[in-house]
């Protein structure tokens, strides 16, 4: 019992339709071959058979170079690595000064604020003691003093004299910094594989590092870079960039394959500019910072202020390592099996187009799709003697079955039933027309139907006026013949006893219904219920009538065999 409740003892599988066609077969294998080739190319190209891990790294940089500049009011200054490196720029970055504005001999004192940052005043009342704002160079003393011959500004307590020059000199004072070099040391690790490496490769020696310099063509793995080459690789001009400064990104990419003899793990360098150089020209372009050198002159503290423009280099490390994994390979193969469904979708679409005949399309659709109707709906099939096909209609509670429009039309298919005897055709018989019924029943076109209150029983054997099917000699011989019906009953139930009585009459009547269905419908469409015309039903009932004259009429129910009749 638990086995049945949980469906543990059942196995379900898909139903397949095999089409014997050389054209479709070759098309299927061609498409499957293309899909297999695509799957293999993607697998090897993207290394989908590998397990991956991402890089963990650290970076240090060491800049070397010396430059001499001649500054106004200062003289010649030699810049070494301590001078042009500037303050620390944080992790994985270094800064190189390329231009400078110098303000000498600043002392703590009081002096007029510099326009436009200082407030232009006329009297001391225009200045507020202790006031300062974001762009001020100091704190106001409350006095209004002369800035130049034309204007006055509020006096401030600050380092005097205040820096007045804003535009950096052109050309850049340290333009020779493009010949400086930087040694970048990058240590990486892939934790999942316990693999460690650095960009100074094992085969590199001390003598090699003293003379090597990065070149994309001749020496692409040297960790020593000339600053001018870095800027040039980023498609920028060092002399122009050195005037106001900027930001350059140095990208180190590790794409490692850790599979046996295919093992390969080398760095790949690329460079690009990270800041905007054109669109933000009026919004603080470039990169600059300030630092000072302090000294004491005659017991008074002084400083020299440097506004340094320069280039910041940000080193960014990306990396991924891969190693063969049978689990990843199985996952990839499983995820790509669904691609083969594209072949089925394409061929199904192709069969549904005009490339195939209507009969072939309908035959394929019937074999492939098995419709299961809703229990609340009942699909009926009807056959008219003046049409060579079967109509599938939906039962209506308002219209007579004669007037319901068909859902689909199917060709007549001969049922595989062997009759014990085929009678010769008789000569044509005359037809007795019942004009009274014809006038009363608008749906009757043969004149032999009887009235019914049920719409599903209001069906004639014809679609146009003419001779009734019950007048056919075949109707008498195939549907009403007692010897034939008795033989069919014995064929189905060899041990049944055919004795006269109500049970025998009911069995003969039901057998006659089934004989009519076999004759006129053959093999009805799946999930449809054959309906016998009213004239044929009443002719059978006339031949094999009930003793009390009561009949249950049509009872729509599901049927899986053409021998099952809805009439009783």
PDB file of C-alpha atoms in Angstrom, residues 97-340:
ATOM      1  CA  UNK A  97      56.555  64.816  -9.122  1.00  0.00           C
ATOM      2  CA  UNK A  98      56.749  66.264 -12.662  1.00  0.00           C
ATOM      3  CA  UNK A  99      56.079  70.001 -12.095  1.00  0.00           C
ATOM      4  CA  UNK A 100      56.182  72.389  -9.147  1.00  0.00           C
ATOM      5  CA  UNK A 101      55.243  75.905  -7.932  1.00  0.00           C
ATOM      6  CA  UNK A 102      57.525  77.189  -5.099  1.00  0.00           C
ATOM      7  CA  UNK A 103      56.660  79.836  -2.483  1.00  0.00           C
ATOM      8  CA  UNK A 104      59.791  80.755  -0.452  1.00  0.00           C
ATOM      9  CA  UNK A 105      60.400  82.070   3.050  1.00  0.00           C
ATOM     10  CA  UNK A 106      56.904  81.780   4.498  1.00  0.00           C
ATOM     11  CA  UNK A 107      56.558  82.822   8.130  1.00  0.00           C
ATOM     12  CA  UNK A 108      53.675  82.887  10.593  1.00  0.00           C
ATOM     13  CA  UNK A 109      52.183  86.401  10.518  1.00  0.00           C
ATOM     14  CA  UNK A 110      49.451  88.664   9.180  1.00  0.00           C
ATOM     15  CA  UNK A 111      48.969  89.612   5.530  1.00  0.00           C
ATOM     16  CA  UNK A 112      46.127  90.523   3.124  1.00  0.00           C
ATOM     17  CA  UNK A 113      44.117  87.623   1.730  1.00  0.00           C
ATOM     18  CA  UNK A 114      44.608  86.849  -1.964  1.00  0.00           C
ATOM     19  CA  UNK A 115      41.646  87.413  -4.321  1.00  0.00           C
ATOM     20  CA  UNK A 116      39.411  85.753  -5.346  1.00  0.00           C
ATOM     21  CA  UNK A 117      39.546  83.767  -2.082  1.00  0.00           C
ATOM     22  CA  UNK A 118      39.776  86.945   0.054  1.00  0.00           C
ATOM     23  CA  UNK A 119      36.849  89.260   0.574  1.00  0.00           C
ATOM     24  CA  UNK A 120      37.229  92.665  -1.051  1.00  0.00           C
ATOM     25  CA  UNK A 121      36.564  95.311   1.615  1.00  0.00           C
ATOM     26  CA  UNK A 122      36.372  99.089   2.027  1.00  0.00           C
ATOM     27  CA  UNK A 123      36.497  99.471   5.806  1.00  0.00           C
ATOM     28  CA  UNK A 124      37.230  97.327   8.847  1.00  0.00           C
ATOM     29  CA  UNK A 125      33.478  96.820   9.298  1.00  0.00           C
ATOM     30  CA  UNK A 126      33.468  94.627   6.181  1.00  0.00           C
ATOM     31  CA  UNK A 127      35.738  92.073   7.887  1.00  0.00           C
ATOM     32  CA  UNK A 128      34.764  89.719  10.728  1.00  0.00           C
ATOM     33  CA  UNK A 129      37.393  88.764  13.268  1.00  0.00           C
ATOM     34  CA  UNK A 130      37.898  84.991  13.586  1.00  0.00           C
ATOM     35  CA  UNK A 131      35.954  84.227  10.384  1.00  0.00           C
ATOM     36  CA  UNK A 132      37.218  81.674   7.842  1.00  0.00           C
ATOM     37  CA  UNK A 133      35.747  79.685   5.003  1.00  0.00           C
ATOM     38  CA  UNK A 134      36.632  76.680   2.915  1.00  0.00           C
ATOM     39  CA  UNK A 135      38.869  78.482   0.405  1.00  0.00           C
ATOM     40  CA  UNK A 136      40.514  80.870   2.895  1.00  0.00           C
ATOM     41  CA  UNK A 137      44.259  80.805   3.454  1.00  0.00           C
ATOM     42  CA  UNK A 138      43.880  81.878   7.101  1.00  0.00           C
ATOM     43  CA  UNK A 139      41.666  83.395   9.825  1.00  0.00           C
ATOM     44  CA  UNK A 140      40.491  87.008   9.481  1.00  0.00           C
ATOM     45  CA  UNK A 141      41.807  89.521  11.994  1.00  0.00           C
ATOM     46  CA  UNK A 142      38.980  92.012  11.439  1.00  0.00           C
ATOM     47  CA  UNK A 143      41.191  94.592   9.654  1.00  0.00           C
ATOM     48  CA  UNK A 144      40.802  95.779   6.073  1.00  0.00           C
ATOM     49  CA  UNK A 145      44.252  96.295   4.543  1.00  0.00           C
ATOM     50  CA  UNK A 146      45.653  97.220   1.147  1.00  0.00           C
ATOM     51  CA  UNK A 147      46.325  94.284  -1.191  1.00  0.00           C
ATOM     52  CA  UNK A 148      47.602  96.333  -4.154  1.00  0.00           C
ATOM     53  CA  UNK A 149      47.166  99.816  -5.566  1.00  0.00           C
ATOM     54  CA  UNK A 150      43.640  99.031  -6.770  1.00  0.00           C
ATOM     55  CA  UNK A 151      41.894  97.068  -4.011  1.00  0.00           C
ATOM     56  CA  UNK A 152      41.776  96.111  -0.358  1.00  0.00           C
ATOM     57  CA  UNK A 153      41.118  92.713   1.203  1.00  0.00           C
ATOM     58  CA  UNK A 154      40.554  91.410   4.704  1.00  0.00           C
ATOM     59  CA  UNK A 155      43.712  90.684   6.649  1.00  0.00           C
ATOM     60  CA  UNK A 156      44.303  87.056   7.774  1.00  0.00           C
ATOM     61  CA  UNK A 157      46.647  85.326  10.179  1.00  0.00           C
ATOM     62  CA  UNK A 158      48.524  82.670   8.181  1.00  0.00           C
ATOM     63  CA  UNK A 159      51.858  81.704   6.581  1.00  0.00           C
ATOM     64  CA  UNK A 160      53.012  84.832   4.773  1.00  0.00           C
ATOM     65  CA  UNK A 161      53.530  85.615   1.974  1.00  0.00           C
ATOM     66  CA  UNK A 162      50.514  83.703   0.651  1.00  0.00           C
ATOM     67  CA  UNK A 163      50.936  81.568  -2.453  1.00  0.00           C
ATOM     68  CA  UNK A 164      49.760  83.657  -5.410  1.00  0.00           C
ATOM     69  CA  UNK A 165      50.773  81.720  -8.531  1.00  0.00           C
ATOM     70  CA  UNK A 166      48.123  79.252  -9.682  1.00  0.00           C
ATOM     71  CA  UNK A 167      49.121  78.157 -13.180  1.00  0.00           C
ATOM     72  CA  UNK A 168      51.872  75.519 -13.401  1.00  0.00           C
ATOM     73  CA  UNK A 169      54.870  76.376 -15.553  1.00  0.00           C
ATOM     74  CA  UNK A 170      55.153  75.110 -19.129  1.00  0.00           C
ATOM     75  CA  UNK A 171      57.067  73.055 -20.041  1.00  0.00           C
ATOM     76  CA  UNK A 172      57.102  70.968 -16.872  1.00  0.00           C
ATOM     77  CA  UNK A 173      60.130  71.546 -14.671  1.00  0.00           C
ATOM     78  CA  UNK A 174      60.728  67.820 -14.128  1.00  0.00           C
ATOM     79  CA  UNK A 175      59.914  66.631 -17.662  1.00  0.00           C
ATOM     80  CA  UNK A 176      63.065  64.494 -17.472  1.00  0.00           C
ATOM     81  CA  UNK A 177      61.208  62.224 -15.023  1.00  0.00           C
ATOM     82  CA  UNK A 178      60.095  60.190 -18.036  1.00  0.00           C
ATOM     83  CA  UNK A 179      63.511  58.524 -17.904  1.00  0.00           C
ATOM     84  CA  UNK A 180      63.001  57.376 -14.307  1.00  0.00           C
ATOM     85  CA  UNK A 181      62.499  53.654 -13.788  1.00  0.00           C
ATOM     86  CA  UNK A 182      60.367  51.689 -11.357  1.00  0.00           C
ATOM     87  CA  UNK A 183      60.801  48.122 -10.144  1.00  0.00           C
ATOM     88  CA  UNK A 184      57.395  46.558  -9.442  1.00  0.00           C
ATOM     89  CA  UNK A 185      57.427  43.452  -7.271  1.00  0.00           C
ATOM     90  CA  UNK A 186      54.193  41.476  -7.286  1.00  0.00           C
ATOM     91  CA  UNK A 187      53.719  38.378  -5.125  1.00  0.00           C
ATOM     92  CA  UNK A 188      50.621  36.275  -5.815  1.00  0.00           C
ATOM     93  CA  UNK A 189      48.957  33.215  -4.308  1.00  0.00           C
ATOM     94  CA  UNK A 190      46.055  30.954  -5.274  1.00  0.00           C
ATOM     95  CA  UNK A 191      44.871  29.581  -1.906  1.00  0.00           C
ATOM     96  CA  UNK A 192      42.754  26.673  -3.218  1.00  0.00           C
ATOM     97  CA  UNK A 193      45.725  25.216  -5.108  1.00  0.00           C
ATOM     98  CA  UNK A 194      48.418  26.334  -2.622  1.00  0.00           C
ATOM     99  CA  UNK A 195      50.298  27.872  -5.546  1.00  0.00           C
ATOM    100  CA  UNK A 196      52.683  30.821  -4.989  1.00  0.00           C
ATOM    101  CA  UNK A 197      54.527  32.895  -7.603  1.00  0.00           C
ATOM    102  CA  UNK A 198      55.912  36.383  -8.190  1.00  0.00           C
ATOM    103  CA  UNK A 199      56.539  38.472 -11.291  1.00  0.00           C
ATOM    104  CA  UNK A 200      60.308  38.146 -10.800  1.00  0.00           C
ATOM    105  CA  UNK A 201      60.439  34.746 -12.430  1.00  0.00           C
ATOM    106  CA  UNK A 202      62.706  31.924 -11.139  1.00  0.00           C
ATOM    107  CA  UNK A 203      64.923  32.017 -14.235  1.00  0.00           C
ATOM    108  CA  UNK A 204      65.758  35.734 -13.770  1.00  0.00           C
ATOM    109  CA  UNK A 205      69.212  36.507 -12.308  1.00  0.00           C
ATOM    110  CA  UNK A 206      70.760  39.571 -10.656  1.00  0.00           C
ATOM    111  CA  UNK A 207      72.684  40.502 -13.787  1.00  0.00           C
ATOM    112  CA  UNK A 208      69.489  40.234 -15.852  1.00  0.00           C
ATOM    113  CA  UNK A 209      67.582  42.588 -13.516  1.00  0.00           C
ATOM    114  CA  UNK A 210      70.376  45.179 -13.640  1.00  0.00           C
ATOM    115  CA  UNK A 211      70.113  45.564 -17.385  1.00  0.00           C
ATOM    116  CA  UNK A 212      66.575  44.579 -18.389  1.00  0.00           C
ATOM    117  CA  UNK A 213      63.800  47.026 -19.172  1.00  0.00           C
ATOM    118  CA  UNK A 214      60.215  46.213 -20.112  1.00  0.00           C
ATOM    119  CA  UNK A 215      59.464  46.068 -23.813  1.00  0.00           C
ATOM    120  CA  UNK A 216      56.247  44.511 -25.067  1.00  0.00           C
ATOM    121  CA  UNK A 217      57.986  42.818 -27.996  1.00  0.00           C
ATOM    122  CA  UNK A 218      61.531  42.068 -26.889  1.00  0.00           C
ATOM    123  CA  UNK A 219      61.222  41.666 -23.106  1.00  0.00           C
ATOM    124  CA  UNK A 220      57.558  41.436 -22.018  1.00  0.00           C
ATOM    125  CA  UNK A 221      58.235  39.919 -18.577  1.00  0.00           C
ATOM    126  CA  UNK A 222      60.868  42.309 -17.208  1.00  0.00           C
ATOM    127  CA  UNK A 223      59.525  43.884 -13.955  1.00  0.00           C
ATOM    128  CA  UNK A 224      61.477  47.149 -14.462  1.00  0.00           C
ATOM    129  CA  UNK A 225      59.594  49.891 -16.335  1.00  0.00           C
ATOM    130  CA  UNK A 226      60.613  53.266 -17.742  1.00  0.00           C
ATOM    131  CA  UNK A 227      57.989  55.873 -16.766  1.00  0.00           C
ATOM    132  CA  UNK A 228      57.956  57.374 -20.252  1.00  0.00           C
ATOM    133  CA  UNK A 229      57.249  53.929 -21.747  1.00  0.00           C
ATOM    134  CA  UNK A 230      54.377  53.363 -19.296  1.00  0.00           C
ATOM    135  CA  UNK A 231      52.702  56.643 -20.311  1.00  0.00           C
ATOM    136  CA  UNK A 232      53.319  55.902 -23.986  1.00  0.00           C
ATOM    137  CA  UNK A 233      51.738  52.416 -23.609  1.00  0.00           C
ATOM    138  CA  UNK A 234      48.701  54.203 -22.155  1.00  0.00           C
ATOM    139  CA  UNK A 235      48.592  56.245 -25.409  1.00  0.00           C
ATOM    140  CA  UNK A 236      49.480  59.523 -23.699  1.00  0.00           C
ATOM    141  CA  UNK A 237      52.232  62.129 -24.149  1.00  0.00           C
ATOM    142  CA  UNK A 238      54.481  62.356 -21.091  1.00  0.00           C
ATOM    143  CA  UNK A 239      55.498  66.012 -21.679  1.00  0.00           C
ATOM    144  CA  UNK A 240      51.875  67.137 -21.875  1.00  0.00           C
ATOM    145  CA  UNK A 241      50.737  65.030 -18.946  1.00  0.00           C
ATOM    146  CA  UNK A 242      53.651  66.200 -16.770  1.00  0.00           C
ATOM    147  CA  UNK A 243      52.395  69.813 -16.739  1.00  0.00           C
ATOM    148  CA  UNK A 244      49.249  69.254 -14.644  1.00  0.00           C
ATOM    149  CA  UNK A 245      49.649  65.590 -13.688  1.00  0.00           C
ATOM    150  CA  UNK A 246      47.228  62.685 -13.874  1.00  0.00           C
ATOM    151  CA  UNK A 247      46.618  59.061 -12.923  1.00  0.00           C
ATOM    152  CA  UNK A 248      47.952  56.024 -14.820  1.00  0.00           C
ATOM    153  CA  UNK A 249      46.806  52.465 -14.155  1.00  0.00           C
ATOM    154  CA  UNK A 250      49.289  49.577 -14.381  1.00  0.00           C
ATOM    155  CA  UNK A 251      47.344  46.342 -14.769  1.00  0.00           C
ATOM    156  CA  UNK A 252      48.967  42.986 -14.057  1.00  0.00           C
ATOM    157  CA  UNK A 253      46.916  40.021 -15.200  1.00  0.00           C
ATOM    158  CA  UNK A 254      47.691  36.429 -14.229  1.00  0.00           C
ATOM    159  CA  UNK A 255      45.947  33.788 -16.321  1.00  0.00           C
ATOM    160  CA  UNK A 256      47.376  30.519 -15.022  1.00  0.00           C
ATOM    161  CA  UNK A 257      46.873  26.973 -16.236  1.00  0.00           C
ATOM    162  CA  UNK A 258      48.043  24.486 -13.603  1.00  0.00           C
ATOM    163  CA  UNK A 259      47.392  21.288 -15.582  1.00  0.00           C
ATOM    164  CA  UNK A 260      50.466  19.059 -15.824  1.00  0.00           C
ATOM    165  CA  UNK A 261      52.528  19.563 -18.965  1.00  0.00           C
ATOM    166  CA  UNK A 262      50.288  22.511 -19.955  1.00  0.00           C
ATOM    167  CA  UNK A 263      51.315  24.422 -16.828  1.00  0.00           C
ATOM    168  CA  UNK A 264      51.721  28.095 -17.616  1.00  0.00           C
ATOM    169  CA  UNK A 265      51.615  31.046 -15.213  1.00  0.00           C
ATOM    170  CA  UNK A 266      53.117  34.299 -16.496  1.00  0.00           C
ATOM    171  CA  UNK A 267      52.119  37.927 -15.881  1.00  0.00           C
ATOM    172  CA  UNK A 268      50.700  40.120 -18.628  1.00  0.00           C
ATOM    173  CA  UNK A 269      51.103  43.897 -18.294  1.00  0.00           C
ATOM    174  CA  UNK A 270      48.790  46.573 -19.690  1.00  0.00           C
ATOM    175  CA  UNK A 271      48.499  50.314 -19.091  1.00  0.00           C
ATOM    176  CA  UNK A 272      45.770  52.949 -19.340  1.00  0.00           C
ATOM    177  CA  UNK A 273      44.965  56.441 -18.122  1.00  0.00           C
ATOM    178  CA  UNK A 274      42.393  56.466 -15.319  1.00  0.00           C
ATOM    179  CA  UNK A 275      41.497  60.169 -14.932  1.00  0.00           C
ATOM    180  CA  UNK A 276      39.611  62.388 -17.375  1.00  0.00           C
ATOM    181  CA  UNK A 277      41.880  64.639 -19.384  1.00  0.00           C
ATOM    182  CA  UNK A 278      39.417  66.538 -21.613  1.00  0.00           C
ATOM    183  CA  UNK A 279      35.862  66.604 -20.266  1.00  0.00           C
ATOM    184  CA  UNK A 280      36.817  68.110 -16.868  1.00  0.00           C
ATOM    185  CA  UNK A 281      39.273  70.747 -18.002  1.00  0.00           C
ATOM    186  CA  UNK A 282      37.537  73.485 -15.994  1.00  0.00           C
ATOM    187  CA  UNK A 283      36.948  71.304 -12.911  1.00  0.00           C
ATOM    188  CA  UNK A 284      40.329  70.881 -11.207  1.00  0.00           C
ATOM    189  CA  UNK A 285      42.164  68.952 -13.935  1.00  0.00           C
ATOM    190  CA  UNK A 286      45.233  66.826 -13.341  1.00  0.00           C
ATOM    191  CA  UNK A 287      46.683  65.854  -9.963  1.00  0.00           C
ATOM    192  CA  UNK A 288      48.576  68.022  -7.457  1.00  0.00           C
ATOM    193  CA  UNK A 289      49.472  68.130  -3.775  1.00  0.00           C
ATOM    194  CA  UNK A 290      51.411  70.376  -1.408  1.00  0.00           C
ATOM    195  CA  UNK A 291      54.302  69.713   0.908  1.00  0.00           C
ATOM    196  CA  UNK A 292      56.812  71.985   2.699  1.00  0.00           C
ATOM    197  CA  UNK A 293      60.427  72.079   3.827  1.00  0.00           C
ATOM    198  CA  UNK A 294      60.957  73.756   7.193  1.00  0.00           C
ATOM    199  CA  UNK A 295      64.008  75.644   8.417  1.00  0.00           C
ATOM    200  CA  UNK A 296      64.954  78.227  11.058  1.00  0.00           C
ATOM    201  CA  UNK A 297      66.353  81.619  10.046  1.00  0.00           C
ATOM    202  CA  UNK A 298      67.722  83.791  12.897  1.00  0.00           C
ATOM    203  CA  UNK A 299      65.614  81.926  15.430  1.00  0.00           C
ATOM    204  CA  UNK A 300      62.422  82.314  13.404  1.00  0.00           C
ATOM    205  CA  UNK A 301      60.688  79.338  11.874  1.00  0.00           C
ATOM    206  CA  UNK A 302      60.315  79.438   8.105  1.00  0.00           C
ATOM    207  CA  UNK A 303      59.169  77.075   5.389  1.00  0.00           C
ATOM    208  CA  UNK A 304      59.383  76.699   1.632  1.00  0.00           C
ATOM    209  CA  UNK A 305      55.997  75.612   0.201  1.00  0.00           C
ATOM    210  CA  UNK A 306      55.923  73.300  -2.830  1.00  0.00           C
ATOM    211  CA  UNK A 307      52.774  72.826  -4.880  1.00  0.00           C
ATOM    212  CA  UNK A 308      53.725  69.629  -6.699  1.00  0.00           C
ATOM    213  CA  UNK A 309      52.065  68.378  -9.887  1.00  0.00           C
ATOM    214  CA  UNK A 310      52.744  64.800 -10.781  1.00  0.00           C
ATOM    215  CA  UNK A 311      51.586  61.403 -12.011  1.00  0.00           C
ATOM    216  CA  UNK A 312      50.206  58.767  -9.693  1.00  0.00           C
ATOM    217  CA  UNK A 313      50.636  55.183 -10.783  1.00  0.00           C
ATOM    218  CA  UNK A 314      48.045  52.697  -9.460  1.00  0.00           C
ATOM    219  CA  UNK A 315      49.066  49.032  -9.728  1.00  0.00           C
ATOM    220  CA  UNK A 316      46.037  46.740 -10.125  1.00  0.00           C
ATOM    221  CA  UNK A 317      46.373  42.957 -10.059  1.00  0.00           C
ATOM    222  CA  UNK A 318      43.838  40.564 -11.577  1.00  0.00           C
ATOM    223  CA  UNK A 319      44.195  36.843 -11.901  1.00  0.00           C
ATOM    224  CA  UNK A 320      42.574  33.456 -12.154  1.00  0.00           C
ATOM    225  CA  UNK A 321      44.057  29.970 -12.065  1.00  0.00           C
ATOM    226  CA  UNK A 322      42.475  26.802 -13.347  1.00  0.00           C
ATOM    227  CA  UNK A 323      43.106  23.116 -12.695  1.00  0.00           C
ATOM    228  CA  UNK A 324      41.374  20.043 -14.119  1.00  0.00           C
ATOM    229  CA  UNK A 325      38.381  18.835 -12.091  1.00  0.00           C
ATOM    230  CA  UNK A 326      36.228  15.851 -13.022  1.00  0.00           C
ATOM    231  CA  UNK A 327      33.312  17.395 -11.110  1.00  0.00           C
ATOM    232  CA  UNK A 328      33.429  20.588 -13.186  1.00  0.00           C
ATOM    233  CA  UNK A 329      33.628  18.529 -16.372  1.00  0.00           C
ATOM    234  CA  UNK A 330      30.518  16.519 -15.425  1.00  0.00           C
ATOM    235  CA  UNK A 331      28.642  19.711 -14.496  1.00  0.00           C
ATOM    236  CA  UNK A 332      29.530  21.311 -17.823  1.00  0.00           C
ATOM    237  CA  UNK A 333      28.525  18.254 -19.847  1.00  0.00           C
ATOM    238  CA  UNK A 334      25.234  18.028 -17.945  1.00  0.00           C
ATOM    239  CA  UNK A 335      24.446  21.704 -18.487  1.00  0.00           C
ATOM    240  CA  UNK A 336      25.096  21.486 -22.237  1.00  0.00           C
ATOM    241  CA  UNK A 337      22.971  18.391 -22.919  1.00  0.00           C
ATOM    242  CA  UNK A 338      19.926  20.647 -23.144  1.00  0.00           C
ATOM    243  CA  UNK A 339      21.397  22.185 -26.326  1.00  0.00           C
ATOM    244  CA  UNK A 340      20.410  19.030 -28.198  1.00  0.00           C
TER     245      UNK A 340
END
